[in-house]
């Protein structure tokens, strides 16, 4: 019983200490860049950085990175919609490093002019009931297969998913580790 009380006391002190510790601005910036949960302040401002949000990702948010030929790109934003790809109506998910202006999202889902124009970097997923295809932008590297995203779910016009790929098909030149939550654009 004394051990339990001692452990509880240590835990309480540790929690109080952690809550009252104030970080310097330099260390706070470092912590923000390594957080997995971010929330865009405004989808209109390209320079706007997502704010740290506790808990799960919210619609429009992504976390993670992709690597293309040694360059690592941090992904923060997620968009989804239905579009025709490969002559099939499919779910298209775009996970990007910069926000897509709201007035351009529907067109970007349909034909990716910003991603293909190298204005925004990211991953383009095309998902149907039997397969998944992903293209890296701007490199245009592509992979497809029958495997689905982990934790992939479409509910209440929200698409969620996790993609972990170590780059084994490309000898490590193209890999990705991303989690996203996106509202489906109509």
mmCIF file of N, CA and C in Angstrom, residues 32-173:
data_model
loop_
_atom_site.group_PDB
_atom_site.id
_atom_site.type_symbol
_atom_site.label_atom_id
_atom_site.label_comp_id
_atom_site.label_asym_id
_atom_site.label_seq_id
_atom_site.Cartn_x
_atom_site.Cartn_y
_atom_site.Cartn_z
ATOM 1 N N UNK A 32 6.665 22.438 -32.161
ATOM 2 C CA UNK A 32 5.578 22.563 -33.117
ATOM 3 C C UNK A 32 5.885 21.810 -34.394
ATOM 4 N N UNK A 33 7.132 21.853 -34.856
ATOM 5 C CA UNK A 33 7.438 21.195 -36.121
ATOM 6 C C UNK A 33 7.436 19.689 -36.003
ATOM 7 N N UNK A 34 7.561 19.157 -34.803
ATOM 8 C CA UNK A 34 7.568 17.709 -34.653
ATOM 9 C C UNK A 34 6.228 17.161 -34.205
ATOM 10 N N UNK A 35 5.247 18.041 -33.978
ATOM 11 C CA UNK A 35 3.929 17.562 -33.567
ATOM 12 C C UNK A 35 3.257 16.844 -34.713
ATOM 13 N N UNK A 36 2.487 15.820 -34.423
ATOM 14 C CA UNK A 36 1.746 15.107 -35.451
ATOM 15 C C UNK A 36 0.386 15.711 -35.700
ATOM 16 N N UNK A 37 -0.144 16.471 -34.751
ATOM 17 C CA UNK A 37 -1.473 17.019 -34.930
ATOM 18 C C UNK A 37 -1.350 18.504 -35.215
ATOM 19 N N UNK A 38 -1.874 18.940 -36.375
ATOM 20 C CA UNK A 38 -1.848 20.341 -36.743
ATOM 21 C C UNK A 38 -3.200 20.717 -37.312
ATOM 22 N N UNK A 39 -3.528 22.010 -37.195
ATOM 23 C CA UNK A 39 -4.798 22.480 -37.721
ATOM 24 C C UNK A 39 -4.548 23.757 -38.506
ATOM 25 N N UNK A 40 -4.944 23.807 -39.766
ATOM 26 C CA UNK A 40 -4.751 25.022 -40.540
ATOM 27 C C UNK A 40 -5.567 26.163 -39.948
ATOM 28 N N UNK A 41 -4.933 27.364 -39.845
ATOM 29 C CA UNK A 41 -5.651 28.530 -39.361
ATOM 30 C C UNK A 41 -6.620 29.024 -40.415
ATOM 31 N N UNK A 42 -6.130 29.162 -41.643
ATOM 32 C CA UNK A 42 -6.951 29.663 -42.721
ATOM 33 C C UNK A 42 -6.523 28.989 -44.009
ATOM 34 N N UNK A 43 -7.433 28.349 -44.693
ATOM 35 C CA UNK A 43 -7.039 27.688 -45.925
ATOM 36 C C UNK A 43 -6.681 28.678 -47.030
ATOM 37 N N UNK A 44 -6.962 29.975 -46.855
ATOM 38 C CA UNK A 44 -6.661 30.969 -47.879
ATOM 39 C C UNK A 44 -5.210 31.408 -47.873
ATOM 40 N N UNK A 45 -4.570 31.432 -46.728
ATOM 41 C CA UNK A 45 -3.234 31.993 -46.623
ATOM 42 C C UNK A 45 -2.183 30.909 -46.800
ATOM 43 N N UNK A 46 -1.385 31.035 -47.870
ATOM 44 C CA UNK A 46 -0.365 30.036 -48.139
ATOM 45 C C UNK A 46 0.711 30.030 -47.069
ATOM 46 N N UNK A 47 0.970 31.173 -46.459
ATOM 47 C CA UNK A 47 2.033 31.255 -45.463
ATOM 48 C C UNK A 47 1.558 30.907 -44.070
ATOM 49 N N UNK A 48 0.276 30.698 -43.899
ATOM 50 C CA UNK A 48 -0.270 30.369 -42.589
ATOM 51 C C UNK A 48 0.200 28.990 -42.154
ATOM 52 N N UNK A 49 0.747 28.889 -40.958
ATOM 53 C CA UNK A 49 1.179 27.613 -40.406
ATOM 54 C C UNK A 49 0.041 27.010 -39.604
ATOM 55 N N UNK A 50 -0.148 25.690 -39.689
ATOM 56 C CA UNK A 50 -1.176 25.053 -38.864
ATOM 57 C C UNK A 50 -0.869 25.231 -37.382
ATOM 58 N N UNK A 51 -1.912 25.329 -36.591
ATOM 59 C CA UNK A 51 -1.734 25.428 -35.151
ATOM 60 C C UNK A 51 -1.756 24.037 -34.539
ATOM 61 N N UNK A 52 -1.019 23.885 -33.444
ATOM 62 C CA UNK A 52 -1.005 22.606 -32.752
ATOM 63 C C UNK A 52 -2.378 22.375 -32.141
ATOM 64 N N UNK A 53 -2.921 21.209 -32.359
ATOM 65 C CA UNK A 53 -4.241 20.843 -31.852
ATOM 66 C C UNK A 53 -4.084 19.551 -31.070
ATOM 67 N N UNK A 54 -4.576 19.530 -29.857
ATOM 68 C CA UNK A 54 -4.455 18.304 -29.070
ATOM 69 C C UNK A 54 -5.468 17.287 -29.574
ATOM 70 N N UNK A 55 -5.145 16.028 -29.406
ATOM 71 C CA UNK A 55 -6.054 14.968 -29.810
ATOM 72 C C UNK A 55 -5.883 14.574 -31.260
ATOM 73 N N UNK A 56 -6.972 14.109 -31.854
ATOM 74 C CA UNK A 56 -6.951 13.607 -33.214
ATOM 75 C C UNK A 56 -6.904 14.733 -34.239
ATOM 76 N N UNK A 57 -6.539 14.345 -35.465
ATOM 77 C CA UNK A 57 -6.582 15.295 -36.568
ATOM 78 C C UNK A 57 -8.019 15.692 -36.850
ATOM 79 N N UNK A 58 -8.207 16.910 -37.284
ATOM 80 C CA UNK A 58 -9.517 17.422 -37.656
ATOM 81 C C UNK A 58 -9.630 17.434 -39.177
ATOM 82 N N UNK A 59 -10.845 17.491 -39.748
ATOM 83 C CA UNK A 59 -10.980 17.540 -41.206
ATOM 84 C C UNK A 59 -10.142 18.664 -41.809
ATOM 85 N N UNK A 60 -9.418 18.309 -42.865
ATOM 86 C CA UNK A 60 -8.536 19.261 -43.520
ATOM 87 C C UNK A 60 -7.096 19.159 -43.066
ATOM 88 N N UNK A 61 -6.832 18.296 -42.091
ATOM 89 C CA UNK A 61 -5.491 18.181 -41.532
ATOM 90 C C UNK A 61 -4.813 16.885 -41.962
ATOM 91 N N UNK A 62 -3.498 16.977 -42.056
ATOM 92 C CA UNK A 62 -2.661 15.803 -42.308
ATOM 93 C C UNK A 62 -1.413 15.950 -41.469
ATOM 94 N N UNK A 63 -0.761 14.838 -41.220
ATOM 95 C CA UNK A 63 0.535 14.875 -40.548
ATOM 96 C C UNK A 63 1.403 13.801 -41.174
ATOM 97 N N UNK A 64 2.680 14.084 -41.249
ATOM 98 C CA UNK A 64 3.604 13.120 -41.800
ATOM 99 C C UNK A 64 4.451 13.711 -42.899
ATOM 100 N N UNK A 65 5.160 12.838 -43.599
ATOM 101 C CA UNK A 65 6.080 13.268 -44.642
ATOM 102 C C UNK A 65 6.096 12.263 -45.786
ATOM 103 N N UNK A 66 6.644 12.711 -46.904
ATOM 104 C CA UNK A 66 7.037 11.787 -47.951
ATOM 105 C C UNK A 66 8.446 12.151 -48.370
ATOM 106 N N UNK A 67 9.153 11.178 -48.882
ATOM 107 C CA UNK A 67 10.510 11.380 -49.368
ATOM 108 C C UNK A 67 10.530 11.027 -50.845
ATOM 109 N N UNK A 68 11.097 11.927 -51.647
ATOM 110 C CA UNK A 68 11.241 11.703 -53.084
ATOM 111 C C UNK A 68 12.672 12.034 -53.469
ATOM 112 N N UNK A 69 13.424 11.028 -53.851
ATOM 113 C CA UNK A 69 14.828 11.192 -54.265
ATOM 114 C C UNK A 69 15.641 11.941 -53.217
ATOM 115 N N UNK A 70 15.450 11.613 -51.966
ATOM 116 C CA UNK A 70 16.210 12.217 -50.876
ATOM 117 C C UNK A 70 15.616 13.483 -50.290
ATOM 118 N N UNK A 71 14.648 14.099 -50.939
ATOM 119 C CA UNK A 71 14.010 15.309 -50.412
ATOM 120 C C UNK A 71 12.817 14.920 -49.570
ATOM 121 N N UNK A 72 12.770 15.422 -48.326
ATOM 122 C CA UNK A 72 11.669 15.140 -47.410
ATOM 123 C C UNK A 72 10.700 16.325 -47.432
ATOM 124 N N UNK A 73 9.415 16.019 -47.629
ATOM 125 C CA UNK A 73 8.373 17.039 -47.690
ATOM 126 C C UNK A 73 7.405 16.795 -46.544
ATOM 127 N N UNK A 74 7.186 17.816 -45.722
ATOM 128 C CA UNK A 74 6.235 17.715 -44.610
ATOM 129 C C UNK A 74 4.825 17.997 -45.131
ATOM 130 N N UNK A 75 3.892 17.127 -44.785
ATOM 131 C CA UNK A 75 2.516 17.235 -45.250
ATOM 132 C C UNK A 75 1.608 17.691 -44.116
ATOM 133 N N UNK A 76 0.736 18.688 -44.394
ATOM 134 C CA UNK A 76 -0.079 19.295 -43.341
ATOM 135 C C UNK A 76 -1.569 19.380 -43.665
ATOM 136 N N UNK A 77 -1.935 19.312 -44.940
ATOM 137 C CA UNK A 77 -3.306 19.584 -45.359
ATOM 138 C C UNK A 77 -3.885 18.396 -46.120
ATOM 139 N N UNK A 78 -5.205 18.184 -45.998
ATOM 140 C CA UNK A 78 -5.846 17.046 -46.658
ATOM 141 C C UNK A 78 -7.174 17.476 -47.281
ATOM 142 N N UNK A 79 -7.420 16.972 -48.501
ATOM 143 C CA UNK A 79 -8.630 17.285 -49.259
ATOM 144 C C UNK A 79 -9.126 15.991 -49.900
ATOM 145 N N UNK A 80 -10.428 15.855 -50.081
ATOM 146 C CA UNK A 80 -10.966 14.641 -50.692
ATOM 147 C C UNK A 80 -12.188 14.976 -51.534
ATOM 148 N N UNK A 81 -12.421 14.132 -52.507
ATOM 149 C CA UNK A 81 -13.597 14.272 -53.356
ATOM 150 C C UNK A 81 -13.683 13.102 -54.308
ATOM 151 N N UNK A 82 -14.777 13.019 -55.011
ATOM 152 C CA UNK A 82 -14.949 11.952 -55.996
ATOM 153 C C UNK A 82 -14.639 12.514 -57.376
ATOM 154 N N UNK A 83 -13.884 11.741 -58.151
ATOM 155 C CA UNK A 83 -13.519 12.159 -59.501
ATOM 156 C C UNK A 83 -13.259 10.924 -60.342
ATOM 157 N N UNK A 84 -13.279 11.108 -61.642
ATOM 158 C CA UNK A 84 -13.010 9.990 -62.551
ATOM 159 C C UNK A 84 -11.508 9.875 -62.768
ATOM 160 N N UNK A 85 -10.991 8.708 -62.460
ATOM 161 C CA UNK A 85 -9.596 8.370 -62.729
ATOM 162 C C UNK A 85 -9.610 6.961 -63.298
ATOM 163 N N UNK A 86 -8.829 6.727 -64.330
ATOM 164 C CA UNK A 86 -8.731 5.403 -64.950
ATOM 165 C C UNK A 86 -10.118 4.899 -65.367
ATOM 166 N N UNK A 87 -10.928 5.815 -65.883
ATOM 167 C CA UNK A 87 -12.282 5.508 -66.370
ATOM 168 C C UNK A 87 -13.215 4.980 -65.288
ATOM 169 N N UNK A 88 -12.916 5.288 -64.039
ATOM 170 C CA UNK A 88 -13.741 4.833 -62.924
ATOM 171 C C UNK A 88 -13.964 5.991 -61.949
ATOM 172 N N UNK A 89 -15.176 6.101 -61.431
ATOM 173 C CA UNK A 89 -15.456 7.069 -60.370
ATOM 174 C C UNK A 89 -14.764 6.576 -59.100
ATOM 175 N N UNK A 90 -13.852 7.368 -58.564
ATOM 176 C CA UNK A 90 -13.041 6.941 -57.421
ATOM 177 C C UNK A 90 -12.985 8.036 -56.363
ATOM 178 N N UNK A 91 -12.549 7.651 -55.177
ATOM 179 C CA UNK A 91 -12.258 8.617 -54.124
ATOM 180 C C UNK A 91 -10.848 9.150 -54.388
ATOM 181 N N UNK A 92 -10.707 10.470 -54.448
ATOM 182 C CA UNK A 92 -9.406 11.105 -54.633
ATOM 183 C C UNK A 92 -9.083 11.856 -53.353
ATOM 184 N N UNK A 93 -7.895 11.592 -52.813
ATOM 185 C CA UNK A 93 -7.434 12.284 -51.615
ATOM 186 C C UNK A 93 -6.124 12.971 -51.955
ATOM 187 N N UNK A 94 -6.043 14.265 -51.658
ATOM 188 C CA UNK A 94 -4.825 15.039 -51.862
ATOM 189 C C UNK A 94 -4.282 15.419 -50.497
ATOM 190 N N UNK A 95 -3.018 15.115 -50.256
ATOM 191 C CA UNK A 95 -2.352 15.460 -49.006
ATOM 192 C C UNK A 95 -1.187 16.357 -49.397
ATOM 193 N N UNK A 96 -1.179 17.610 -48.899
ATOM 194 C CA UNK A 96 -0.265 18.613 -49.427
ATOM 195 C C UNK A 96 0.564 19.310 -48.359
ATOM 196 N N UNK A 97 1.624 19.984 -48.835
ATOM 197 C CA UNK A 97 2.483 20.754 -47.938
ATOM 198 C C UNK A 97 1.964 22.167 -47.713
ATOM 199 N N UNK A 98 1.172 22.697 -48.649
ATOM 200 C CA UNK A 98 0.594 24.039 -48.559
ATOM 201 C C UNK A 98 -0.912 23.929 -48.748
ATOM 202 N N UNK A 99 -1.651 24.902 -48.233
ATOM 203 C CA UNK A 99 -3.106 24.849 -48.421
ATOM 204 C C UNK A 99 -3.493 25.118 -49.874
ATOM 205 N N UNK A 100 -4.558 24.505 -50.303
ATOM 206 C CA UNK A 100 -5.149 24.778 -51.613
ATOM 207 C C UNK A 100 -6.218 25.846 -51.381
ATOM 208 N N UNK A 101 -6.207 26.930 -52.167
ATOM 209 C CA UNK A 101 -7.246 27.949 -51.977
ATOM 210 C C UNK A 101 -8.637 27.326 -52.106
ATOM 211 N N UNK A 102 -9.584 27.721 -51.241
ATOM 212 C CA UNK A 102 -10.920 27.111 -51.242
ATOM 213 C C UNK A 102 -11.591 27.102 -52.611
ATOM 214 N N UNK A 103 -11.416 28.169 -53.379
ATOM 215 C CA UNK A 103 -12.057 28.233 -54.693
ATOM 216 C C UNK A 103 -11.402 27.295 -55.712
ATOM 217 N N UNK A 104 -10.247 26.725 -55.393
ATOM 218 C CA UNK A 104 -9.533 25.842 -56.320
ATOM 219 C C UNK A 104 -9.618 24.361 -55.954
ATOM 220 N N UNK A 105 -10.206 24.031 -54.798
ATOM 221 C CA UNK A 105 -10.198 22.647 -54.317
ATOM 222 C C UNK A 105 -10.936 21.706 -55.269
ATOM 223 N N UNK A 106 -12.133 22.065 -55.721
ATOM 224 C CA UNK A 106 -12.902 21.178 -56.598
ATOM 225 C C UNK A 106 -12.139 20.877 -57.886
ATOM 226 N N UNK A 107 -11.537 21.882 -58.491
ATOM 227 C CA UNK A 107 -10.763 21.674 -59.720
ATOM 228 C C UNK A 107 -9.507 20.849 -59.445
ATOM 229 N N UNK A 108 -8.897 21.059 -58.294
ATOM 230 C CA UNK A 108 -7.685 20.295 -57.944
ATOM 231 C C UNK A 108 -8.016 18.812 -57.765
ATOM 232 N N UNK A 109 -9.153 18.513 -57.171
ATOM 233 C CA UNK A 109 -9.600 17.121 -57.027
ATOM 234 C C UNK A 109 -9.819 16.520 -58.419
ATOM 235 N N UNK A 110 -10.410 17.305 -59.312
ATOM 236 C CA UNK A 110 -10.754 16.818 -60.644
ATOM 237 C C UNK A 110 -9.521 16.583 -61.520
ATOM 238 N N UNK A 111 -8.557 17.535 -61.518
ATOM 239 C CA UNK A 111 -7.467 17.425 -62.492
ATOM 240 C C UNK A 111 -6.078 17.857 -61.998
ATOM 241 N N UNK A 112 -5.898 18.186 -60.747
ATOM 242 C CA UNK A 112 -4.618 18.522 -60.093
ATOM 243 C C UNK A 112 -3.743 19.562 -60.809
ATOM 244 N N UNK A 113 -4.292 20.713 -61.234
ATOM 245 C CA UNK A 113 -3.441 21.704 -61.913
ATOM 246 C C UNK A 113 -2.363 22.315 -61.014
ATOM 247 N N UNK A 114 -2.645 22.549 -59.732
ATOM 248 C CA UNK A 114 -1.628 23.120 -58.848
ATOM 249 C C UNK A 114 -0.528 22.107 -58.540
ATOM 250 N N UNK A 115 -0.917 20.867 -58.276
ATOM 251 C CA UNK A 115 0.078 19.832 -58.005
ATOM 252 C C UNK A 115 0.938 19.557 -59.235
ATOM 253 N N UNK A 116 0.315 19.480 -60.397
ATOM 254 C CA UNK A 116 1.074 19.216 -61.608
ATOM 255 C C UNK A 116 1.869 20.434 -62.060
ATOM 256 N N UNK A 117 1.463 21.619 -61.640
ATOM 257 C CA UNK A 117 2.188 22.840 -61.978
ATOM 258 C C UNK A 117 3.298 23.162 -60.992
ATOM 259 N N UNK A 118 3.598 22.251 -60.097
ATOM 260 C CA UNK A 118 4.668 22.399 -59.105
ATOM 261 C C UNK A 118 4.457 23.571 -58.136
ATOM 262 N N UNK A 119 3.220 24.058 -58.015
ATOM 263 C CA UNK A 119 2.943 25.141 -57.060
ATOM 264 C C UNK A 119 2.751 24.596 -55.650
ATOM 265 N N UNK A 120 2.302 23.341 -55.572
ATOM 266 C CA UNK A 120 2.075 22.665 -54.294
ATOM 267 C C UNK A 120 2.682 21.278 -54.424
ATOM 268 N N UNK A 121 3.306 20.809 -53.342
ATOM 269 C CA UNK A 121 3.855 19.456 -53.335
ATOM 270 C C UNK A 121 2.946 18.570 -52.496
ATOM 271 N N UNK A 122 2.879 17.300 -52.849
ATOM 272 C CA UNK A 122 2.045 16.410 -52.061
ATOM 273 C C UNK A 122 1.852 15.054 -52.694
ATOM 274 N N UNK A 123 0.916 14.326 -52.128
ATOM 275 C CA UNK A 123 0.560 12.988 -52.588
ATOM 276 C C UNK A 123 -0.866 13.019 -53.104
ATOM 277 N N UNK A 124 -1.115 12.325 -54.206
ATOM 278 C CA UNK A 124 -2.441 12.184 -54.785
ATOM 279 C C UNK A 124 -2.817 10.710 -54.707
ATOM 280 N N UNK A 125 -3.853 10.407 -53.933
ATOM 281 C CA UNK A 125 -4.334 9.038 -53.791
ATOM 282 C C UNK A 125 -5.617 8.869 -54.604
ATOM 283 N N UNK A 126 -5.729 7.750 -55.295
ATOM 284 C CA UNK A 126 -6.964 7.359 -55.966
ATOM 285 C C UNK A 126 -7.320 5.995 -55.392
ATOM 286 N N UNK A 127 -8.503 5.931 -54.777
ATOM 287 C CA UNK A 127 -8.899 4.725 -54.049
ATOM 288 C C UNK A 127 -10.249 4.257 -54.577
ATOM 289 N N UNK A 128 -10.308 2.993 -54.957
ATOM 290 C CA UNK A 128 -11.602 2.399 -55.286
ATOM 291 C C UNK A 128 -11.746 1.133 -54.451
ATOM 292 N N UNK A 129 -12.796 0.388 -54.683
ATOM 293 C CA UNK A 129 -13.055 -0.749 -53.797
ATOM 294 C C UNK A 129 -12.031 -1.866 -53.915
ATOM 295 N N UNK A 130 -11.268 -1.922 -54.994
ATOM 296 C CA UNK A 130 -10.321 -3.014 -55.175
ATOM 297 C C UNK A 130 -8.847 -2.607 -55.156
ATOM 298 N N UNK A 131 -8.541 -1.325 -55.249
ATOM 299 C CA UNK A 131 -7.137 -0.942 -55.361
ATOM 300 C C UNK A 131 -6.878 0.473 -54.871
ATOM 301 N N UNK A 132 -5.603 0.795 -54.819
ATOM 302 C CA UNK A 132 -5.147 2.131 -54.439
ATOM 303 C C UNK A 132 -3.994 2.508 -55.365
ATOM 304 N N UNK A 133 -3.971 3.747 -55.784
ATOM 305 C CA UNK A 133 -2.907 4.294 -56.621
ATOM 306 C C UNK A 133 -2.440 5.570 -55.942
ATOM 307 N N UNK A 134 -1.137 5.824 -55.919
ATOM 308 C CA UNK A 134 -0.615 7.055 -55.328
ATOM 309 C C UNK A 134 0.439 7.636 -56.261
ATOM 310 N N UNK A 135 0.395 8.975 -56.399
ATOM 311 C CA UNK A 135 1.389 9.681 -57.216
ATOM 312 C C UNK A 135 2.029 10.772 -56.369
ATOM 313 N N UNK A 136 3.342 10.837 -56.428
ATOM 314 C CA UNK A 136 4.114 11.856 -55.742
ATOM 315 C C UNK A 136 4.187 13.091 -56.642
ATOM 316 N N UNK A 137 3.911 14.264 -56.085
ATOM 317 C CA UNK A 137 4.037 15.510 -56.840
ATOM 318 C C UNK A 137 5.120 16.355 -56.188
ATOM 319 N N UNK A 138 6.075 16.887 -56.914
ATOM 320 C CA UNK A 138 6.090 17.053 -58.360
ATOM 321 C C UNK A 138 6.851 15.958 -59.130
ATOM 322 N N UNK A 139 7.408 14.988 -58.485
ATOM 323 C CA UNK A 139 8.264 14.024 -59.195
ATOM 324 C C UNK A 139 7.511 13.128 -60.168
ATOM 325 N N UNK A 140 6.208 12.955 -59.966
ATOM 326 C CA UNK A 140 5.342 12.119 -60.793
ATOM 327 C C UNK A 140 5.576 10.619 -60.610
ATOM 328 N N UNK A 141 6.374 10.214 -59.618
ATOM 329 C CA UNK A 141 6.538 8.796 -59.320
ATOM 330 C C UNK A 141 5.180 8.241 -58.900
ATOM 331 N N UNK A 142 4.846 7.024 -59.347
ATOM 332 C CA UNK A 142 3.550 6.419 -59.065
ATOM 333 C C UNK A 142 3.698 4.979 -58.588
ATOM 334 N N UNK A 143 2.787 4.583 -57.727
ATOM 335 C CA UNK A 143 2.681 3.188 -57.298
ATOM 336 C C UNK A 143 1.206 2.811 -57.259
ATOM 337 N N UNK A 144 0.929 1.552 -57.533
ATOM 338 C CA UNK A 144 -0.438 1.076 -57.399
ATOM 339 C C UNK A 144 -0.418 -0.353 -56.881
ATOM 340 N N UNK A 145 -1.550 -0.761 -56.345
ATOM 341 C CA UNK A 145 -1.628 -2.118 -55.833
ATOM 342 C C UNK A 145 -2.995 -2.409 -55.255
ATOM 343 N N UNK A 146 -3.141 -3.609 -54.791
ATOM 344 C CA UNK A 146 -4.420 -4.008 -54.207
ATOM 345 C C UNK A 146 -4.497 -3.677 -52.722
ATOM 346 N N UNK A 147 -3.365 -3.286 -52.140
ATOM 347 C CA UNK A 147 -3.409 -2.969 -50.709
ATOM 348 C C UNK A 147 -4.087 -1.624 -50.482
ATOM 349 N N UNK A 148 -4.798 -1.533 -49.383
ATOM 350 C CA UNK A 148 -5.500 -0.307 -49.006
ATOM 351 C C UNK A 148 -4.715 0.439 -47.937
ATOM 352 N N UNK A 149 -5.146 1.636 -47.683
ATOM 353 C CA UNK A 149 -4.577 2.414 -46.591
ATOM 354 C C UNK A 149 -4.975 1.786 -45.260
ATOM 355 N N UNK A 150 -4.115 1.922 -44.276
ATOM 356 C CA UNK A 150 -4.466 1.475 -42.925
ATOM 357 C C UNK A 150 -5.522 2.425 -42.366
ATOM 358 N N UNK A 151 -6.382 1.888 -41.550
ATOM 359 C CA UNK A 151 -7.409 2.686 -40.867
ATOM 360 C C UNK A 151 -8.241 3.517 -41.840
ATOM 361 N N UNK A 152 -8.349 3.071 -43.090
ATOM 362 C CA UNK A 152 -9.121 3.795 -44.096
ATOM 363 C C UNK A 152 -10.605 3.682 -43.782
ATOM 364 N N UNK A 153 -11.273 4.853 -43.768
ATOM 365 C CA UNK A 153 -12.684 4.871 -43.423
ATOM 366 C C UNK A 153 -13.336 6.086 -44.076
ATOM 367 N N UNK A 154 -14.523 5.889 -44.613
ATOM 368 C CA UNK A 154 -15.331 6.984 -45.149
ATOM 369 C C UNK A 154 -16.635 6.971 -44.378
ATOM 370 N N UNK A 155 -16.877 8.030 -43.600
ATOM 371 C CA UNK A 155 -18.092 8.157 -42.782
ATOM 372 C C UNK A 155 -18.516 9.607 -42.724
ATOM 373 N N UNK A 156 -19.796 9.845 -42.875
ATOM 374 C CA UNK A 156 -20.355 11.193 -42.722
ATOM 375 C C UNK A 156 -19.591 12.234 -43.547
ATOM 376 N N UNK A 157 -19.267 11.885 -44.787
ATOM 377 C CA UNK A 157 -18.534 12.775 -45.696
ATOM 378 C C UNK A 157 -17.133 13.138 -45.213
ATOM 379 N N UNK A 158 -16.540 12.273 -44.397
ATOM 380 C CA UNK A 158 -15.166 12.445 -43.920
ATOM 381 C C UNK A 158 -14.366 11.194 -44.311
ATOM 382 N N UNK A 159 -13.185 11.407 -44.863
ATOM 383 C CA UNK A 159 -12.286 10.315 -45.244
ATOM 384 C C UNK A 159 -11.090 10.352 -44.307
ATOM 385 N N UNK A 160 -10.741 9.189 -43.757
ATOM 386 C CA UNK A 160 -9.585 9.059 -42.867
ATOM 387 C C UNK A 160 -8.698 7.942 -43.386
ATOM 388 N N UNK A 161 -7.394 8.080 -43.153
ATOM 389 C CA UNK A 161 -6.500 7.009 -43.542
ATOM 390 C C UNK A 161 -5.089 7.218 -43.033
ATOM 391 N N UNK A 162 -4.351 6.123 -43.030
ATOM 392 C CA UNK A 162 -2.940 6.129 -42.639
ATOM 393 C C UNK A 162 -2.196 5.360 -43.725
ATOM 394 N N UNK A 163 -1.089 5.916 -44.184
ATOM 395 C CA UNK A 163 -0.274 5.246 -45.197
ATOM 396 C C UNK A 163 1.163 5.186 -44.717
ATOM 397 N N UNK A 164 1.657 3.988 -44.578
ATOM 398 C CA UNK A 164 3.053 3.745 -44.193
ATOM 399 C C UNK A 164 3.685 2.922 -45.294
ATOM 400 N N UNK A 165 4.682 3.474 -45.971
ATOM 401 C CA UNK A 165 5.355 2.762 -47.047
ATOM 402 C C UNK A 165 6.839 3.049 -46.939
ATOM 403 N N UNK A 166 7.635 1.994 -46.764
ATOM 404 C CA UNK A 166 9.075 2.154 -46.545
ATOM 405 C C UNK A 166 9.885 2.334 -47.818
ATOM 406 N N UNK A 167 9.240 2.372 -48.957
ATOM 407 C CA UNK A 167 9.944 2.590 -50.211
ATOM 408 C C UNK A 167 10.601 1.353 -50.779
ATOM 409 N N UNK A 168 10.185 0.175 -50.350
ATOM 410 C CA UNK A 168 10.827 -1.058 -50.803
ATOM 411 C C UNK A 168 10.704 -1.258 -52.316
ATOM 412 N N UNK A 169 9.637 -0.760 -52.947
ATOM 413 C CA UNK A 169 9.493 -0.893 -54.397
ATOM 414 C C UNK A 169 10.442 0.013 -55.176
ATOM 415 N N UNK A 170 10.933 1.063 -54.532
ATOM 416 C CA UNK A 170 11.784 2.043 -55.216
ATOM 417 C C UNK A 170 13.191 2.109 -54.634
ATOM 418 N N UNK A 171 13.619 1.057 -53.972
ATOM 419 C CA UNK A 171 14.937 1.046 -53.311
ATOM 420 C C UNK A 171 15.106 2.214 -52.346
ATOM 421 N N UNK A 172 14.021 2.605 -51.685
ATOM 422 C CA UNK A 172 14.060 3.653 -50.669
ATOM 423 C C UNK A 172 14.038 5.067 -51.208
ATOM 424 N N UNK A 173 13.990 5.247 -52.503
ATOM 425 C CA UNK A 173 13.997 6.612 -53.057
ATOM 426 C C UNK A 173 12.661 7.329 -52.856
#
